[in-house]
Coordinates of C-alpha atoms in Angstrom, one line a residue:
X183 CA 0.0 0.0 0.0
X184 CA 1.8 3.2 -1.1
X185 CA -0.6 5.6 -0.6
X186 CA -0.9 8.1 1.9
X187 CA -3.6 6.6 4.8
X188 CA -6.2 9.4 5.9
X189 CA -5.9 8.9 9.6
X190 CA -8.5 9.9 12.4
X191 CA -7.4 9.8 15.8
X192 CA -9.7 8.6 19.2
X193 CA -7.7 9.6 22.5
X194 CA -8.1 11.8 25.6
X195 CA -5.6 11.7 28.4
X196 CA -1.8 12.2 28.7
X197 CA -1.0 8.7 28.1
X198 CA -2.4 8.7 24.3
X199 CA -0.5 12.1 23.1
X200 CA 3.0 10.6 22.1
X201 CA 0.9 8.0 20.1
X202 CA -1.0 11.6 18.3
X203 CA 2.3 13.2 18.0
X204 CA 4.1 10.3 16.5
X205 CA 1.6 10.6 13.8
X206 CA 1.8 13.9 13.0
X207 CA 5.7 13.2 12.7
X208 CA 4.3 10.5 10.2
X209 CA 3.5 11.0 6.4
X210 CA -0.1 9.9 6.3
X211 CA -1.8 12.8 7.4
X212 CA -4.1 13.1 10.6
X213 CA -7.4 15.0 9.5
X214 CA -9.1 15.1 12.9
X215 CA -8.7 14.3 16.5
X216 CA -12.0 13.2 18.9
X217 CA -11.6 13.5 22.1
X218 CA -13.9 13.3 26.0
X219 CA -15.4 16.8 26.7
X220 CA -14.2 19.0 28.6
X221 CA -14.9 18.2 32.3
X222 CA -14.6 20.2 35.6
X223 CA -11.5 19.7 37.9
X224 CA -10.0 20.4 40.6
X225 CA -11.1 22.8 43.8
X226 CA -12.9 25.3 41.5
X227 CA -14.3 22.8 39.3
X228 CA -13.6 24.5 36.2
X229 CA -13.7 23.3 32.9
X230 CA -10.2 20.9 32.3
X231 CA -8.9 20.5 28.4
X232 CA -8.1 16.8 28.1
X233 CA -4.1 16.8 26.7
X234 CA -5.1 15.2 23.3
X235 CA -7.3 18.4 22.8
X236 CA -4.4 20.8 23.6
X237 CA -1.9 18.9 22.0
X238 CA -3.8 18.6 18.5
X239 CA -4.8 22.1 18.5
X240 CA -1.4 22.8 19.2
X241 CA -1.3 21.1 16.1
X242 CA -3.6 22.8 14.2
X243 CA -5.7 20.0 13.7
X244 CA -9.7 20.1 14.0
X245 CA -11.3 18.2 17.4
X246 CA -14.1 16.9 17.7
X247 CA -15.9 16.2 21.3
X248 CA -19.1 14.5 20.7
X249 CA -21.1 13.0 24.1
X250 CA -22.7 10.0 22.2
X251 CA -21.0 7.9 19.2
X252 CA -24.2 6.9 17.9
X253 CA -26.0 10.5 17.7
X254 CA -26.0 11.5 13.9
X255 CA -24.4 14.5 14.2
X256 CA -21.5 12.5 15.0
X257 CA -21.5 9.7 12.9
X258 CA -22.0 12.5 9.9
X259 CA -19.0 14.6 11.1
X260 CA -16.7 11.4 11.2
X261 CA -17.9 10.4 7.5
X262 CA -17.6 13.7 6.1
X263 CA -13.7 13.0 6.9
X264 CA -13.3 9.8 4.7
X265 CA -10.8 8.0 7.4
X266 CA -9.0 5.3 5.8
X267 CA -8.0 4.1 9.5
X268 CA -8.9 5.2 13.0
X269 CA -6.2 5.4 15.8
X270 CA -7.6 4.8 19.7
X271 CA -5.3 5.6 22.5
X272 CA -7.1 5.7 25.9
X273 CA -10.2 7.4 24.3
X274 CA -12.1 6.7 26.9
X275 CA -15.5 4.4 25.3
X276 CA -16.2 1.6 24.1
X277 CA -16.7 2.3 19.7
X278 CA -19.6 1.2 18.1
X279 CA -19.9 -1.2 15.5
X280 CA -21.3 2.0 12.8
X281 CA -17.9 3.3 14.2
X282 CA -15.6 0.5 13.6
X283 CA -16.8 -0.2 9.9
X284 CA -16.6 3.1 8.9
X285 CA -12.6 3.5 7.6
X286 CA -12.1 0.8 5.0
X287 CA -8.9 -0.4 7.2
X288 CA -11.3 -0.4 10.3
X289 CA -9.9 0.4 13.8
X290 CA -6.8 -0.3 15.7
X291 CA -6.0 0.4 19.5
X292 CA -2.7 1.4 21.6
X293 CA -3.5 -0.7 24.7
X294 CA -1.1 -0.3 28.1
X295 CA -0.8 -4.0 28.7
X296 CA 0.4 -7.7 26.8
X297 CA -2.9 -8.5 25.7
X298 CA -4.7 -10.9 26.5
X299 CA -3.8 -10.3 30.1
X300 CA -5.5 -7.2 31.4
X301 CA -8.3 -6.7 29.3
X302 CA -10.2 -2.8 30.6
X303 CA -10.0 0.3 31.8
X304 CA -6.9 0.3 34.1
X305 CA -4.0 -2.3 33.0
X306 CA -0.9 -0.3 34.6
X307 CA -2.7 -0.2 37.5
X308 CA -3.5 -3.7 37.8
X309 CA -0.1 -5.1 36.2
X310 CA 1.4 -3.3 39.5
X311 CA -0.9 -4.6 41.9
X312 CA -0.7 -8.6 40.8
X313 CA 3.1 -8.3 41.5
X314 CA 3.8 -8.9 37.3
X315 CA 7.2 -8.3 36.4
X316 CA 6.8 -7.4 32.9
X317 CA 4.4 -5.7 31.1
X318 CA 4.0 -3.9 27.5
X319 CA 2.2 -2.6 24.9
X320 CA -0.4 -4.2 22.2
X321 CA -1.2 -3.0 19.0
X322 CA -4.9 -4.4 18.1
X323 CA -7.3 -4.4 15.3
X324 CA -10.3 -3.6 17.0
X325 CA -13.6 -5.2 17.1
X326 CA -16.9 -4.9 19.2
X327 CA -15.4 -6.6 22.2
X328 CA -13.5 -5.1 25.2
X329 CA -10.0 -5.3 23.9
X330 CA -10.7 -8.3 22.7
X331 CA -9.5 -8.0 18.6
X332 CA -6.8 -9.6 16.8
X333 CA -3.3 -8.6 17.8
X334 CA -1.1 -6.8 15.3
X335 CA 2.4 -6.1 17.3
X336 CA 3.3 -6.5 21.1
X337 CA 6.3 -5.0 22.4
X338 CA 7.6 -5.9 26.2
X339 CA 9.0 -4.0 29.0
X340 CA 10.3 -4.7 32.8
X341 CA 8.1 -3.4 35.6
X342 CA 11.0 -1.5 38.2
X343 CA 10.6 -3.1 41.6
X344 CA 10.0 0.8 42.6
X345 CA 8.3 1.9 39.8
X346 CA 4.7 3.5 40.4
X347 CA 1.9 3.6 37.9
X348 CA 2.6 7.3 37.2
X349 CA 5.4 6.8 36.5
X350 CA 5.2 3.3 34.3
X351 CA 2.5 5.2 32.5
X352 CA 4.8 7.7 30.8
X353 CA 7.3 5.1 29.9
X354 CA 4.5 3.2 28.1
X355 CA 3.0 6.0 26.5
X356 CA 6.6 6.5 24.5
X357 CA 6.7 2.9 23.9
X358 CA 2.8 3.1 22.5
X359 CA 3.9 5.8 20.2
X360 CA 7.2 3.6 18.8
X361 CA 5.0 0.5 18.2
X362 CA 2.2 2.3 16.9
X363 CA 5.0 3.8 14.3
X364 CA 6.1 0.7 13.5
X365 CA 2.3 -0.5 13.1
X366 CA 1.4 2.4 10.5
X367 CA 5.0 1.2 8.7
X368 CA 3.2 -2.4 8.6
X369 CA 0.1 -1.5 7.1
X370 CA 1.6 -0.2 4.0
X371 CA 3.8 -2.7 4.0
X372 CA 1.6 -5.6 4.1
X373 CA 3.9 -7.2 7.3
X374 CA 1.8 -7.1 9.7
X375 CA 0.3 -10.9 11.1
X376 CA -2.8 -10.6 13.1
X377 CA -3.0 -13.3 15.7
X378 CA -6.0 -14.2 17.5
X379 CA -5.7 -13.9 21.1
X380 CA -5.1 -16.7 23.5
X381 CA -8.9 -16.8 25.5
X382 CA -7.5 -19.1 28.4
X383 CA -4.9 -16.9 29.1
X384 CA -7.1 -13.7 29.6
X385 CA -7.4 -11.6 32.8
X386 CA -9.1 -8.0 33.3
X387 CA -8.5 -5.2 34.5
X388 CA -11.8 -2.8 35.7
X389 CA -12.0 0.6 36.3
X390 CA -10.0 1.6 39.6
X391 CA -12.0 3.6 42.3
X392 CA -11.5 5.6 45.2
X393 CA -12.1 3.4 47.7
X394 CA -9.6 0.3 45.9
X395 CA -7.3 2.7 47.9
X396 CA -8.3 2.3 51.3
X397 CA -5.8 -0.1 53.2
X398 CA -6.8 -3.2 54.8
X399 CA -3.7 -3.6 57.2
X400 CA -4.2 -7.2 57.9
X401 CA -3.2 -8.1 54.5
X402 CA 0.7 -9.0 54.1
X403 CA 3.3 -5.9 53.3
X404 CA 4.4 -7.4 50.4
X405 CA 0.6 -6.9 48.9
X406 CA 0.3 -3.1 50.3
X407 CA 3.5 -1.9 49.2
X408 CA 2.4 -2.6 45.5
X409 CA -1.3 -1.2 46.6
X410 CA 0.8 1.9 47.4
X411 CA 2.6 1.9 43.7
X412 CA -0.2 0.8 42.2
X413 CA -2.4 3.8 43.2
X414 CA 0.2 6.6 42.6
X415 CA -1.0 9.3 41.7
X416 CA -4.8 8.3 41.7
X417 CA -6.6 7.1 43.9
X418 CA -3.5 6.7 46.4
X419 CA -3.8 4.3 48.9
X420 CA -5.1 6.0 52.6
X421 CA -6.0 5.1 56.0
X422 CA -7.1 7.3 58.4
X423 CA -4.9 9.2 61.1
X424 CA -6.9 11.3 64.4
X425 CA -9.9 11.3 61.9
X426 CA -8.4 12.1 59.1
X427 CA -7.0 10.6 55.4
X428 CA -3.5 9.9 55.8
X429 CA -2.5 9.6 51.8
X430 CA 0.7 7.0 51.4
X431 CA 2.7 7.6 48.6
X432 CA 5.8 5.7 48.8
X433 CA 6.2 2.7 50.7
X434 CA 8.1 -0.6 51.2
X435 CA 7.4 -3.8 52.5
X436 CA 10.0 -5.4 55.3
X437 CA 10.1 -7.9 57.5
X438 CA 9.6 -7.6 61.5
X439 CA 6.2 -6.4 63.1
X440 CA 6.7 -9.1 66.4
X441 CA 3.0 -9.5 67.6
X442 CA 1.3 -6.1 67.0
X443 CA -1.7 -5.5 66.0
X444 CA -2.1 -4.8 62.2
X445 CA -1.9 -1.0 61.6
X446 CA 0.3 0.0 64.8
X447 CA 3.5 2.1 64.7
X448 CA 5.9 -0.3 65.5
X449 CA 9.5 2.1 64.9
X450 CA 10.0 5.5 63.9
X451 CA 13.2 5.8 62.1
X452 CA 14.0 7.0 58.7
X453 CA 10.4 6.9 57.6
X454 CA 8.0 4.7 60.5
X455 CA 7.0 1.0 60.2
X456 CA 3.5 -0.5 59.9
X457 CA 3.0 -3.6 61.7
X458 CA 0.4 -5.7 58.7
X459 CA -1.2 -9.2 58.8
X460 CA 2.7 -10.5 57.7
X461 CA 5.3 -7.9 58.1
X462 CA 6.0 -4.2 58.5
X463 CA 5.3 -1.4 55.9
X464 CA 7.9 0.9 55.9
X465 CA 6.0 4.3 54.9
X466 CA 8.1 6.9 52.8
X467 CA 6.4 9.7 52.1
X468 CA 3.1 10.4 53.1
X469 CA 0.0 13.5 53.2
X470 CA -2.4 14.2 55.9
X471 CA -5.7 15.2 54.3
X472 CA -5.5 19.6 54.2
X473 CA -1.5 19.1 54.1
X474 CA 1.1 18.9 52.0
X475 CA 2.9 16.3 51.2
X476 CA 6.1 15.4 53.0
X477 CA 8.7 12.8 53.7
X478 CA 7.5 10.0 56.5
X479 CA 10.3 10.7 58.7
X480 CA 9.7 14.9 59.1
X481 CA 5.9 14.0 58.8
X482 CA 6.5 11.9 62.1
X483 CA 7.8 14.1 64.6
X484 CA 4.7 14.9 67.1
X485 CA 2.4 13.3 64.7
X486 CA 2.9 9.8 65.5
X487 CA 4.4 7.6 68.0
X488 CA 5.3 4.1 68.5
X489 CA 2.2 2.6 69.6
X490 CA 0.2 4.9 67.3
X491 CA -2.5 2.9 65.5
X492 CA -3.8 3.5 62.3
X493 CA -7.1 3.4 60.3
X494 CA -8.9 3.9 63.0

């Protein structure tokens, strides 16, 4: 295929804007961008810009935010740009089937994760919080399903021991954008294989929510210290403190705890230890609800003391 692809691209949040710009550094050209709608955040609740929307019209590139798929307003707009293919990065919705069929090369999808494993909404998250050691990105040809489509290239990557979502996120996002590259370079080439995916070896991974963050500090270190990485930045994992959130934001499981009672302050040290259902939680770095964010140990003078019990 040597002709230029008319591309449309589906994405909202920060993870899917390398994956935008690497096509406009492309020579197919992108026509149109559709994005969420702007939403309200933060204290004043005004109106947010999602990052795909800023970066394409940074780009000078026409974006369309509709609130249904379906309506005809939409499915017009999207027609009148003839698409040959449709990106998705993290767009945010399930397409329709009208969708899907409309570019003659159909639809393919920049998912966070080795598919089939994590199938959803929040794959960094969960890769994190099952312990997995490696994780990467698939390049699918979509179909009605949830992430369920054929799979067109994978690319792996190692999980740091330390390493937060946040922070795996960004390093994904550049890796989404190499191997969507490389996926574009396929299609004209005629290289790429699709290969079913593997049903037996699928797991999920729903939508996160606030309270998936609240600590349960019976359950072994090992399994909160990768609640805590797993969570940061959103939801972070809390407990409560004299009536209050206490947000953890870095964290490490250890050994140690003797016969406390889950949640107690066992030592005060460099940061203070967490006696759990099988271990000790050394907290880092931590933020009472109203404050700021500071290191465990300068957090810990007059705020807690060995003894000190919390979730409560």
């Amino acid at each position: 295929m040597n002709s230029l692809l008319r591309i449309v691209f589906f994405g909202t949040p920060e993870f899917a804007v390398p994956s935008l710009r690497a096509l406009l550094a492309g020579r197919d050209p992108v026509i149109g961008v559709v994005c969420q709608p702007d939403k309200p955040a933060g204290r004043g609740q005004h109106l947010a810009v999602p990052p795909v929307k800023q970066a394409a019209v940074d780009a000078g590139l026409p974006v369309f935010q509709p609130e249904k798929l379906r309506a005809p307003e939409t499915l017009e707009t999207l027609a009148s740009w003839s698409p040959d293919l449709i990106v998705v990065a993290a767009y945010g919705k399930i397409l329709p089937k009208i969708v899907l069929d409309l570019p003659p090369l159909g639809c393919i999808n920049v998912h966070a994760s080795l598919l089939p494993k994590y199938r959803g909404a929040a794959p960094i998250q969960w890769a994190i919080w099952r312990g997995e050691e490696r994780t990467g990105v698939t390049i699918m040809r979509m179909n009605e399903g949830m992430d369920t489509g054929d799979i067109l290239l994978r690319h792996e990557i190692d999980i740091g021991p330390n390493e937060t979502s946040g922070e795996l996120q960004g390093r994904l996002a550049e890796l989404g954008a190499r191997v969507l590259t490389e996926a574009i370079a396929g299609l004209h080439t005629g290289t790429l294989l699709a290969q079913q995916q593997r049903e037996e070896e699928m797991t999920l991974a729903p939508m996160i929510k606030k309270a998936d963050g609240h600590i349960d500090w019976t359950h072994p270190a090992v399994h909160l210290a990768r609640m805590v990485r797993a969570f940061n930045p959103w939801p972070s994992a809390y407990t409560r403190l004299g009536g209050k959130q206490l947000n953890i934001h870095r964290a490490h499981a250890d050994a140690g705890g003797g016969a406390a009672p889950p949640g107690t302050v066992v030592t005060i040290n460099r940061g203070f230890s967490v006696a759990t259902g099988k271990g000790v939680l050394v907290l880092e770095e931590v933020q009472l609800e109203g404050r700021k964010r500071l290191a465990a140990a300068e957090f810990a003078r007059g705020a807690v003391k060995v003894g000190t019990v919390l979730g409560e």
